[in-house]
Tab-separated table of N, CA and C in Angstrom:
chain	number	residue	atom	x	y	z
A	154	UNK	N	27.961	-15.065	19.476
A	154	UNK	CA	28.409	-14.632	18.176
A	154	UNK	C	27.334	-13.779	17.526
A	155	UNK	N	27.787	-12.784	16.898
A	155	UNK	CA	26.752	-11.751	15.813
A	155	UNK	C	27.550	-11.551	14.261
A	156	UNK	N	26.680	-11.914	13.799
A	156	UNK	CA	27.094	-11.809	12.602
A	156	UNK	C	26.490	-10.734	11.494
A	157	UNK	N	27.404	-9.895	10.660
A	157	UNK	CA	26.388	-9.034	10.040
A	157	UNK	C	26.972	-9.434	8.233
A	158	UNK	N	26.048	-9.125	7.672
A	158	UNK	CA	25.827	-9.431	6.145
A	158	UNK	C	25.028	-8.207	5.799
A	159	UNK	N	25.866	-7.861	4.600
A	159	UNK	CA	25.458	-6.283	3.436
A	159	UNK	C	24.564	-7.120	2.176
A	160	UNK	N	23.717	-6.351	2.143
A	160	UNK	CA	22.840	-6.431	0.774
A	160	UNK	C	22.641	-5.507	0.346
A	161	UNK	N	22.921	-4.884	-0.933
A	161	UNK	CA	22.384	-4.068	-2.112
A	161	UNK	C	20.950	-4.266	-2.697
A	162	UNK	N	20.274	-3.224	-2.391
A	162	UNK	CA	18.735	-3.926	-2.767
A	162	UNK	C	19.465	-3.761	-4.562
A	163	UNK	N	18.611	-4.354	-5.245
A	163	UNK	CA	18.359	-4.336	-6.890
A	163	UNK	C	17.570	-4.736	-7.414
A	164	UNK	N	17.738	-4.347	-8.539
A	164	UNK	CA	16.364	-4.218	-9.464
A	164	UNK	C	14.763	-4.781	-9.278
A	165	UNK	N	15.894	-6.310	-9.344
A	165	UNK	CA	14.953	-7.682	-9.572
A	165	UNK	C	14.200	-7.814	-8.012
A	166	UNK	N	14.847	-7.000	-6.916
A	166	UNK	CA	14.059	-6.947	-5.428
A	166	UNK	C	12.788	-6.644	-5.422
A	167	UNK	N	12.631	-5.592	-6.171
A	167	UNK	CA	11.233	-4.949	-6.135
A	167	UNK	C	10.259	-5.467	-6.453
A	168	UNK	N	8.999	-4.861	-6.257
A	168	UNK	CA	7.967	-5.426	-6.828
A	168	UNK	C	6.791	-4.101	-7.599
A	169	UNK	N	5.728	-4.003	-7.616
A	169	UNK	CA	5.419	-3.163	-8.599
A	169	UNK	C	5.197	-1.731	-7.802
A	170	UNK	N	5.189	-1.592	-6.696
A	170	UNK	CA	5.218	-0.815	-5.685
A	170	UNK	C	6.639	0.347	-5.786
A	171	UNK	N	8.041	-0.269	-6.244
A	171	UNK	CA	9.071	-0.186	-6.315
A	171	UNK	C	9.697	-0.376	-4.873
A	172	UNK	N	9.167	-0.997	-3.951
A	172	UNK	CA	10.113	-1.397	-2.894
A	172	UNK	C	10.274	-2.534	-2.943
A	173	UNK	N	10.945	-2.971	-1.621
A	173	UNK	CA	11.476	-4.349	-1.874
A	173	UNK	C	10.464	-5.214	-1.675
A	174	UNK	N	9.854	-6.195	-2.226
A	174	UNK	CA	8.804	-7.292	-1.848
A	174	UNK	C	9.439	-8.001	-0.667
A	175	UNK	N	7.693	-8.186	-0.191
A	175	UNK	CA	7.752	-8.924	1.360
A	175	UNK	C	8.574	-9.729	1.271
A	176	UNK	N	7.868	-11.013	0.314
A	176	UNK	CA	9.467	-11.944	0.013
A	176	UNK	C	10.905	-12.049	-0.216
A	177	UNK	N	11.095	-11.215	-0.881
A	177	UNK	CA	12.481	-11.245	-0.372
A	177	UNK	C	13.347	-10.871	0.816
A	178	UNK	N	13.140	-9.926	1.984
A	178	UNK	CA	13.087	-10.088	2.918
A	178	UNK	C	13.455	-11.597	3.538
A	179	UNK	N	12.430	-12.530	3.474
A	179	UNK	CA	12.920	-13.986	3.442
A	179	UNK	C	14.104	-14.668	2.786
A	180	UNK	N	14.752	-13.845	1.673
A	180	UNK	CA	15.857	-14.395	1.305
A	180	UNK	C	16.997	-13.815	2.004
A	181	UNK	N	16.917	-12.351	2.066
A	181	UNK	CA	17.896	-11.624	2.717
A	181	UNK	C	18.301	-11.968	4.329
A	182	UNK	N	16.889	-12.530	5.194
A	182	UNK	CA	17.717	-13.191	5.938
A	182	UNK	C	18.177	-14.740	6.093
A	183	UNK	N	17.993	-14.986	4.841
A	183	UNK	CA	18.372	-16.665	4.824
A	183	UNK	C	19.942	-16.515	4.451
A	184	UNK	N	20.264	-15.442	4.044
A	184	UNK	CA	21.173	-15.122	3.559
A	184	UNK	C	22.241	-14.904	4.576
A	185	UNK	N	21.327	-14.103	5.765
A	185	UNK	CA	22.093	-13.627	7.111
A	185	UNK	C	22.349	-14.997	7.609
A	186	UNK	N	21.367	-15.787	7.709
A	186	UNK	CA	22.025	-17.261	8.395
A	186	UNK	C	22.933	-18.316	7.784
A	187	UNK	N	22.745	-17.795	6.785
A	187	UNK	CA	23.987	-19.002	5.771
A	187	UNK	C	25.487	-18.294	6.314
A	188	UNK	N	25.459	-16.859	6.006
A	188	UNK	CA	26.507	-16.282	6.527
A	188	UNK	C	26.933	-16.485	8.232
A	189	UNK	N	25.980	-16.444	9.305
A	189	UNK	CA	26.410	-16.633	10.257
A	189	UNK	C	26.727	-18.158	10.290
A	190	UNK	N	25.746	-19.343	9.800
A	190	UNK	CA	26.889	-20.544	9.527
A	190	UNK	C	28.456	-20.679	9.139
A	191	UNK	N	28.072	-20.397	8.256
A	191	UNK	CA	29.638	-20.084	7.687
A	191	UNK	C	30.814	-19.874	8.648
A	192	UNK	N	30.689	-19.211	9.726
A	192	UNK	CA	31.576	-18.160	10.817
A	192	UNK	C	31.292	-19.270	11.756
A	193	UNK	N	29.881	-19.852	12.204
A	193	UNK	CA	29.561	-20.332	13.144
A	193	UNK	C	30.228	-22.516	13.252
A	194	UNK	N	30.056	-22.600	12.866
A	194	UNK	CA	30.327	-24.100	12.366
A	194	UNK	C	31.607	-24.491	11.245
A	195	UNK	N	31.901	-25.261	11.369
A	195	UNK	CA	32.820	-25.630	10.720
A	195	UNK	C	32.485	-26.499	9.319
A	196	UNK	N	32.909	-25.842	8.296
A	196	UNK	CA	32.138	-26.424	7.084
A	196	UNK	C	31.975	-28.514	6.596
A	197	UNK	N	33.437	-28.538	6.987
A	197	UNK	CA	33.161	-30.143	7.236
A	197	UNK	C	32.718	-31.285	8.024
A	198	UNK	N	32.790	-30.737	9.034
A	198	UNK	CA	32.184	-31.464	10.364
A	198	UNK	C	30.836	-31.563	10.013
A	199	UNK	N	30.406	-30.041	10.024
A	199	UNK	CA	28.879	-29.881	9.800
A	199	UNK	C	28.544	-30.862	8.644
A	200	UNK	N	28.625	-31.054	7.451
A	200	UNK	CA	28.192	-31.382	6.575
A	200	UNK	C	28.203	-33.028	6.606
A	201	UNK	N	29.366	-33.536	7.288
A	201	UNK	CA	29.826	-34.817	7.348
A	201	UNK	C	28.546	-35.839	8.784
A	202	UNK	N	27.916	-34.843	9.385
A	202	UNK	CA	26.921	-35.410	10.944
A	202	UNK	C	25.523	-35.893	9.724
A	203	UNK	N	24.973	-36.390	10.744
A	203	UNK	CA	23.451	-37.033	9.815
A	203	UNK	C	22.846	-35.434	10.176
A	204	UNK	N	23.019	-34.916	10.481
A	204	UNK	CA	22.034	-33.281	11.038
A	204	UNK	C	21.707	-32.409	10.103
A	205	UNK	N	20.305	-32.018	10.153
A	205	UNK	CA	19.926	-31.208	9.136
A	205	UNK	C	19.138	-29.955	10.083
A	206	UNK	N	18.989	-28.831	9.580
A	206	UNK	CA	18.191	-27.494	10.409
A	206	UNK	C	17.301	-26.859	9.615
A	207	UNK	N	15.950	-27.909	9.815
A	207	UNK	CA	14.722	-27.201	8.532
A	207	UNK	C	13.678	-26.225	9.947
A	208	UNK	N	14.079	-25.342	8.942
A	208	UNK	CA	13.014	-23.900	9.675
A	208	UNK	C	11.922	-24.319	10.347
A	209	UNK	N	10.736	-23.755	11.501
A	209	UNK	CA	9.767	-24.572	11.487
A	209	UNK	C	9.065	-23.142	12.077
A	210	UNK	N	9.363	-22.026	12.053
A	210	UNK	CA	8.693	-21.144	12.394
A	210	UNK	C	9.429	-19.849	12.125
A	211	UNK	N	8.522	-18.645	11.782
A	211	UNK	CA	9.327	-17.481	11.127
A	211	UNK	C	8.505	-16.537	11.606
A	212	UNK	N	8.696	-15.833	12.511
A	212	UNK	CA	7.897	-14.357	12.954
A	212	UNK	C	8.580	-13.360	12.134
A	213	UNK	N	7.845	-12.473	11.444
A	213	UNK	CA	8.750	-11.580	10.979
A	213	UNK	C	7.866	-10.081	10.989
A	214	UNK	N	8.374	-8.383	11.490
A	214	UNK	CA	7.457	-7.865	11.427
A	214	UNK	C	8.200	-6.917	10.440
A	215	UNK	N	7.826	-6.308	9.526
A	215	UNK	CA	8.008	-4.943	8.903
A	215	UNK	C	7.628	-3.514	9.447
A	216	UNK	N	8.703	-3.048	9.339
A	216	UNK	CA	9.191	-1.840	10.128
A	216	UNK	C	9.628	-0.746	9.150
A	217	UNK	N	10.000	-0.807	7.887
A	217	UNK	CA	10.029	0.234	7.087
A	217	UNK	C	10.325	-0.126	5.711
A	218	UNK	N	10.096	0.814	4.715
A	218	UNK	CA	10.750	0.368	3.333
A	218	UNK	C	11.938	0.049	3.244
A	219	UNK	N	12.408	-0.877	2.181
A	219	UNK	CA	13.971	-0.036	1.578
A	219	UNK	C	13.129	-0.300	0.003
A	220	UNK	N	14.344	0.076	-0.470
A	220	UNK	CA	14.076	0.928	-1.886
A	220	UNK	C	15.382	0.851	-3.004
A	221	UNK	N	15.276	0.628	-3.902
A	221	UNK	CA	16.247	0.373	-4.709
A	221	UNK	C	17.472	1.347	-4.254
A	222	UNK	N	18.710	0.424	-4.520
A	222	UNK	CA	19.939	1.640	-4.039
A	222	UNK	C	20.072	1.148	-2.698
A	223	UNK	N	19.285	0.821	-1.680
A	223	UNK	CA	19.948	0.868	0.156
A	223	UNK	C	20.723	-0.132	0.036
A	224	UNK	N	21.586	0.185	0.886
A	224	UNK	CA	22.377	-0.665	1.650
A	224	UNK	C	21.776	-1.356	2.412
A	225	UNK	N	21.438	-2.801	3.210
A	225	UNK	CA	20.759	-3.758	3.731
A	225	UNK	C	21.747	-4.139	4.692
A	226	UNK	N	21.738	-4.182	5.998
A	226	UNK	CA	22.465	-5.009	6.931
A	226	UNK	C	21.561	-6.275	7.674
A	227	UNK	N	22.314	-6.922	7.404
A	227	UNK	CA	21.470	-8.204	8.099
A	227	UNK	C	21.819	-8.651	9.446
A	228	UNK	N	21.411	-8.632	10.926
A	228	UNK	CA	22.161	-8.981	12.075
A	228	UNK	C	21.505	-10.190	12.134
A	229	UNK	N	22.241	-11.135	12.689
A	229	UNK	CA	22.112	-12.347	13.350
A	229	UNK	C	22.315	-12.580	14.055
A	230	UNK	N	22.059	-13.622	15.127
A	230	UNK	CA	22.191	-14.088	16.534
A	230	UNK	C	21.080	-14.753	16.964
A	231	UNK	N	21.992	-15.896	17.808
A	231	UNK	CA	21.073	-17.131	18.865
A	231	UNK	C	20.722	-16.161	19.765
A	232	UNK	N	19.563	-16.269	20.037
A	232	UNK	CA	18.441	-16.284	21.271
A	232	UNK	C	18.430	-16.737	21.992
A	233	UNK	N	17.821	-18.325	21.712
A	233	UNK	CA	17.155	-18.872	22.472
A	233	UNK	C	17.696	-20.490	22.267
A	234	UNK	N	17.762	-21.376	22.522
A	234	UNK	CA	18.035	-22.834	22.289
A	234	UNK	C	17.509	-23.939	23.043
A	235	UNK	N	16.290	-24.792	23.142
A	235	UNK	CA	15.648	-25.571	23.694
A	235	UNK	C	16.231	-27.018	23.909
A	236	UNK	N	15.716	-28.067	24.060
A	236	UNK	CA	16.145	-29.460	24.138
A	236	UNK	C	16.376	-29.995	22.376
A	237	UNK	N	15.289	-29.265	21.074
A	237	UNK	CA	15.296	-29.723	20.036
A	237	UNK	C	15.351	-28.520	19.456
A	238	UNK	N	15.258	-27.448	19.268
A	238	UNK	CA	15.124	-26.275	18.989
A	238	UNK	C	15.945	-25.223	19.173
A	239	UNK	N	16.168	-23.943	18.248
A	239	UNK	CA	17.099	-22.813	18.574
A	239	UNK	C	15.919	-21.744	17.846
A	240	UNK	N	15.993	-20.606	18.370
A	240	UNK	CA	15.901	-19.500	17.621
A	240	UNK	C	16.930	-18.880	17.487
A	241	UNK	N	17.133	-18.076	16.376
A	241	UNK	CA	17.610	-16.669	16.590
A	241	UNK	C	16.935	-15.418	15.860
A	242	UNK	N	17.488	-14.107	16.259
A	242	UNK	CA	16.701	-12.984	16.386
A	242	UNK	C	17.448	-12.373	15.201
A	243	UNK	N	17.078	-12.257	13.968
A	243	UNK	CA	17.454	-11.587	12.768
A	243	UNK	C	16.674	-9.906	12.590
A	244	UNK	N	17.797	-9.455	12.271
A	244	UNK	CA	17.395	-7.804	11.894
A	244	UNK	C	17.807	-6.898	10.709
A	245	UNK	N	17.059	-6.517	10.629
A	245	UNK	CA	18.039	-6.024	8.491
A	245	UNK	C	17.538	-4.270	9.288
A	246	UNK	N	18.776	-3.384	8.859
A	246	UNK	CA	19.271	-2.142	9.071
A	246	UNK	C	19.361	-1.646	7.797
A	247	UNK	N	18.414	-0.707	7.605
A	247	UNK	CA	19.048	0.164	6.478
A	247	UNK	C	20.452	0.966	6.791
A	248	UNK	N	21.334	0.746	6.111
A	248	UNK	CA	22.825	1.147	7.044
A	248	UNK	C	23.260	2.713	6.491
A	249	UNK	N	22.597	3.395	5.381
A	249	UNK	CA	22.570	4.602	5.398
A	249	UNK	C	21.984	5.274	6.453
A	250	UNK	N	21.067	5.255	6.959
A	250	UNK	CA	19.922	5.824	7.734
A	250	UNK	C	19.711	5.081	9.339
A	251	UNK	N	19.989	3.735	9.410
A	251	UNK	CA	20.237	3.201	10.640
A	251	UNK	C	19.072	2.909	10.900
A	252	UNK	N	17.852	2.792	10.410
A	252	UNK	CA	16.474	2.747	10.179
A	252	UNK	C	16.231	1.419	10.479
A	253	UNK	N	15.542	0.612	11.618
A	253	UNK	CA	14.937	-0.952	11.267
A	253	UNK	C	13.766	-1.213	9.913
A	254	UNK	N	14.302	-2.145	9.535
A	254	UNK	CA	13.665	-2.579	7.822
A	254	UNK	C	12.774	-3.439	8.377
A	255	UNK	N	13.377	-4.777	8.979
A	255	UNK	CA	12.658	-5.974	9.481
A	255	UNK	C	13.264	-6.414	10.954
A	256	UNK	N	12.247	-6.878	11.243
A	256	UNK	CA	12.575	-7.886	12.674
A	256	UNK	C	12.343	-9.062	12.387
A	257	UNK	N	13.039	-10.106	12.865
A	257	UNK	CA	12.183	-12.014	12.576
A	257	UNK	C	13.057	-12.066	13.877
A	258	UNK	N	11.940	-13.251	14.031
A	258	UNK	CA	12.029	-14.598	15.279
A	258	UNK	C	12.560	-15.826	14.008
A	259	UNK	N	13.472	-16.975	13.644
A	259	UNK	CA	13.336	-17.969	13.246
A	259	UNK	C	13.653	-18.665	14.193
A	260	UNK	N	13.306	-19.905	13.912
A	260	UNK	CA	12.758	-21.035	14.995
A	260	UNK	C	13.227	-21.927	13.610
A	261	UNK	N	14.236	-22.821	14.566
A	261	UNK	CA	14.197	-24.240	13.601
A	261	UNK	C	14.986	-25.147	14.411
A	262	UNK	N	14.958	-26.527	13.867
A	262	UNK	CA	15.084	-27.782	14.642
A	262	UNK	C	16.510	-28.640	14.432
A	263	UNK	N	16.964	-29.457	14.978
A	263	UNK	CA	17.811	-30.208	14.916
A	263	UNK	C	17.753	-31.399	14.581
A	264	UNK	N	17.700	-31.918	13.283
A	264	UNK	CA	16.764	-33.032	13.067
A	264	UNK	C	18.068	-34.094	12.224
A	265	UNK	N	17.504	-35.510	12.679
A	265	UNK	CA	18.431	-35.912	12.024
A	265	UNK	C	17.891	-36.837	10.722
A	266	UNK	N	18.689	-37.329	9.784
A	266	UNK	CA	18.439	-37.271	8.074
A	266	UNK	C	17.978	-38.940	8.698
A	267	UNK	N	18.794	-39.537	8.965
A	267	UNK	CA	18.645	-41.178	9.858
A	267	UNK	C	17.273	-41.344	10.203
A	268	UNK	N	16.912	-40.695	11.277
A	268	UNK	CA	16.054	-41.120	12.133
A	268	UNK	C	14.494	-40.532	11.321
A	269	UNK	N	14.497	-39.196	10.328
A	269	UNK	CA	14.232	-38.669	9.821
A	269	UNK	C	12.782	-38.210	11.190
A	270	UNK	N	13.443	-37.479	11.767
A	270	UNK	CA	13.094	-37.023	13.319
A	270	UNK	C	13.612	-36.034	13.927
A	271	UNK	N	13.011	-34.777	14.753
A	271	UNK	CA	13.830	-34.422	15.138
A	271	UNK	C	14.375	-34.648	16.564
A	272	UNK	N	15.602	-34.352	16.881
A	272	UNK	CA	16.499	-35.080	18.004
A	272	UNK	C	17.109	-33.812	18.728
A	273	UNK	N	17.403	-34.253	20.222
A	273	UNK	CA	18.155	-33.149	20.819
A	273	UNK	C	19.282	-32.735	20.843
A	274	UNK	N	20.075	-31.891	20.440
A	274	UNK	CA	20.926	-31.076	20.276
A	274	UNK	C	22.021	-31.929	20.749
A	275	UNK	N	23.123	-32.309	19.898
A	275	UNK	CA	24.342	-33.065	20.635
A	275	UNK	C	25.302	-31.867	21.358
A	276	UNK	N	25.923	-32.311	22.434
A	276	UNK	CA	26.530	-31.775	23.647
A	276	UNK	C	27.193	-30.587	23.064
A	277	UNK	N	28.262	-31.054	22.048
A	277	UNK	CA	29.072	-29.947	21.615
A	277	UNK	C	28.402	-28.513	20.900
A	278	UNK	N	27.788	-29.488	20.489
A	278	UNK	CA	26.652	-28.103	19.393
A	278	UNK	C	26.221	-26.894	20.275
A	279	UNK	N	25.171	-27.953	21.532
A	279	UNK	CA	24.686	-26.737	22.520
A	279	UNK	C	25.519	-26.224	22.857
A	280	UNK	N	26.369	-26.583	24.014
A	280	UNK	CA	27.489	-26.091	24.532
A	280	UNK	C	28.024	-24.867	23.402
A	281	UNK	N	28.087	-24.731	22.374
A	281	UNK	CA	28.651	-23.878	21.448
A	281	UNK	C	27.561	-22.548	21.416
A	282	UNK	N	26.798	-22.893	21.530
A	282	UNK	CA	25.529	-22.238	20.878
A	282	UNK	C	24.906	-21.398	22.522
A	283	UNK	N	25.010	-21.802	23.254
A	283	UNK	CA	25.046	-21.513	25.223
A	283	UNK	C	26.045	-20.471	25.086
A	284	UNK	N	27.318	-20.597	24.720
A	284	UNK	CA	28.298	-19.669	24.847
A	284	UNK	C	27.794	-18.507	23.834
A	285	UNK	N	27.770	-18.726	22.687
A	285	UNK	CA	27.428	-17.681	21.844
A	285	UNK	C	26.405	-16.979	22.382
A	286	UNK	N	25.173	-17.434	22.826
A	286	UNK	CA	24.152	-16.408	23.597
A	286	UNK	C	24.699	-15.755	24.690
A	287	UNK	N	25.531	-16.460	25.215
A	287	UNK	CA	25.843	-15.701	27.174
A	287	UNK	C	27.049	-14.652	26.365
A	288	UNK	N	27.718	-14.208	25.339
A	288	UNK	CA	28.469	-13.914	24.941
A	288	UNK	C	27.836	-12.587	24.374
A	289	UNK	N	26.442	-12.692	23.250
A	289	UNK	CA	25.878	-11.693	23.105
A	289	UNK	C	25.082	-10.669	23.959
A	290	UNK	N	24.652	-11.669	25.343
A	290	UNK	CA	23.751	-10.863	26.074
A	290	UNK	C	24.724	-9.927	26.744
C-alpha cells in the first residue's frame, strides 16, 4: 500500500527564515502516517487490541525548501517489518515542481499497553503488512 497526503504550507509553518521549520516537517509526516492508518487498518479493530505504535527512531534528511504557498505531498509506505518492529519510508514532494523536500526512515514498535512491552507482531497484522511491501516493491 502507498499512501499520499496534500499539505498547504501556511503561515504559522514558517519560521523566521520564511521557510518551513525543521519541525514541522515532523508533523507533516505524522500526518502522512495517520493518513496511511486510516486506509491501512481498520478503525475499530485497531483501537479495540491492547496495541500501541510509539516511534522509536526517525532518520530524516532535508533535501530542499518549501515556502509558504507549496503544495506538500506526503508518500508513505512499509519498508521493512522485523519480529517487533516496522519501518516505513516517508517522502514529502513539492507537487508543483516535483522537487524532494524530505526523506525519513521511521522506525516504530508494536508494543502492547498490558504487558507495557514491546511484543511481536500478531500473525494477521504481519501478514498484512508482508503483502503491502511485496505489493509496493
Amino acid at each position: 500500500m502507498f499512501n499520499k497526503t496534500r499539505i498547504k504550507v501556511r503561515g504559522y509553518h514558517l519560521d523566521l527564515f520564511q521557510h518551513v521549520n525543521n519541525a514541522r516537517y515532523l508533523e507533516f509526516i505524522e500526518e502522512g502516517r495517520w493518513a496511511f492508518f486510516d486506509e491501512f487498518f481498520d478503525k475499530d479493530d485497531w483501537m479495540q487490541q491492547d496495541l500501541v505504535w510509539p516511534v522509536v527512531n526517525i532518520n530524516i534528511n532535508f533535501k530542499s525548501e518549501a515556502n509558504f504557498g507549496d503544495l506538500l505531498e506526503v508518500q508513505t509506505h512499509y519498508t521493512k517489518i522485523g519480529n517487533r518492529s516496522i519501518t516505513m519510508k516517508q517522502t514529502i514532494i513539492n507537487v508543483e515542481t516535483n522537487t524532494p523536500v524530505v526523506e525519513a526512515d521511521v522506525t516504530y514498535v508494536c508494543f502492547s499497553k498490558a504487558a507495557k512491552a514491546a511484543i511481536p507482531f500478531p500473525d494477521d497484522i504481519r501478514q498484512k503488512v508482508e503483502q503491502s511491501i511485496a505489493e509496493f516493491e
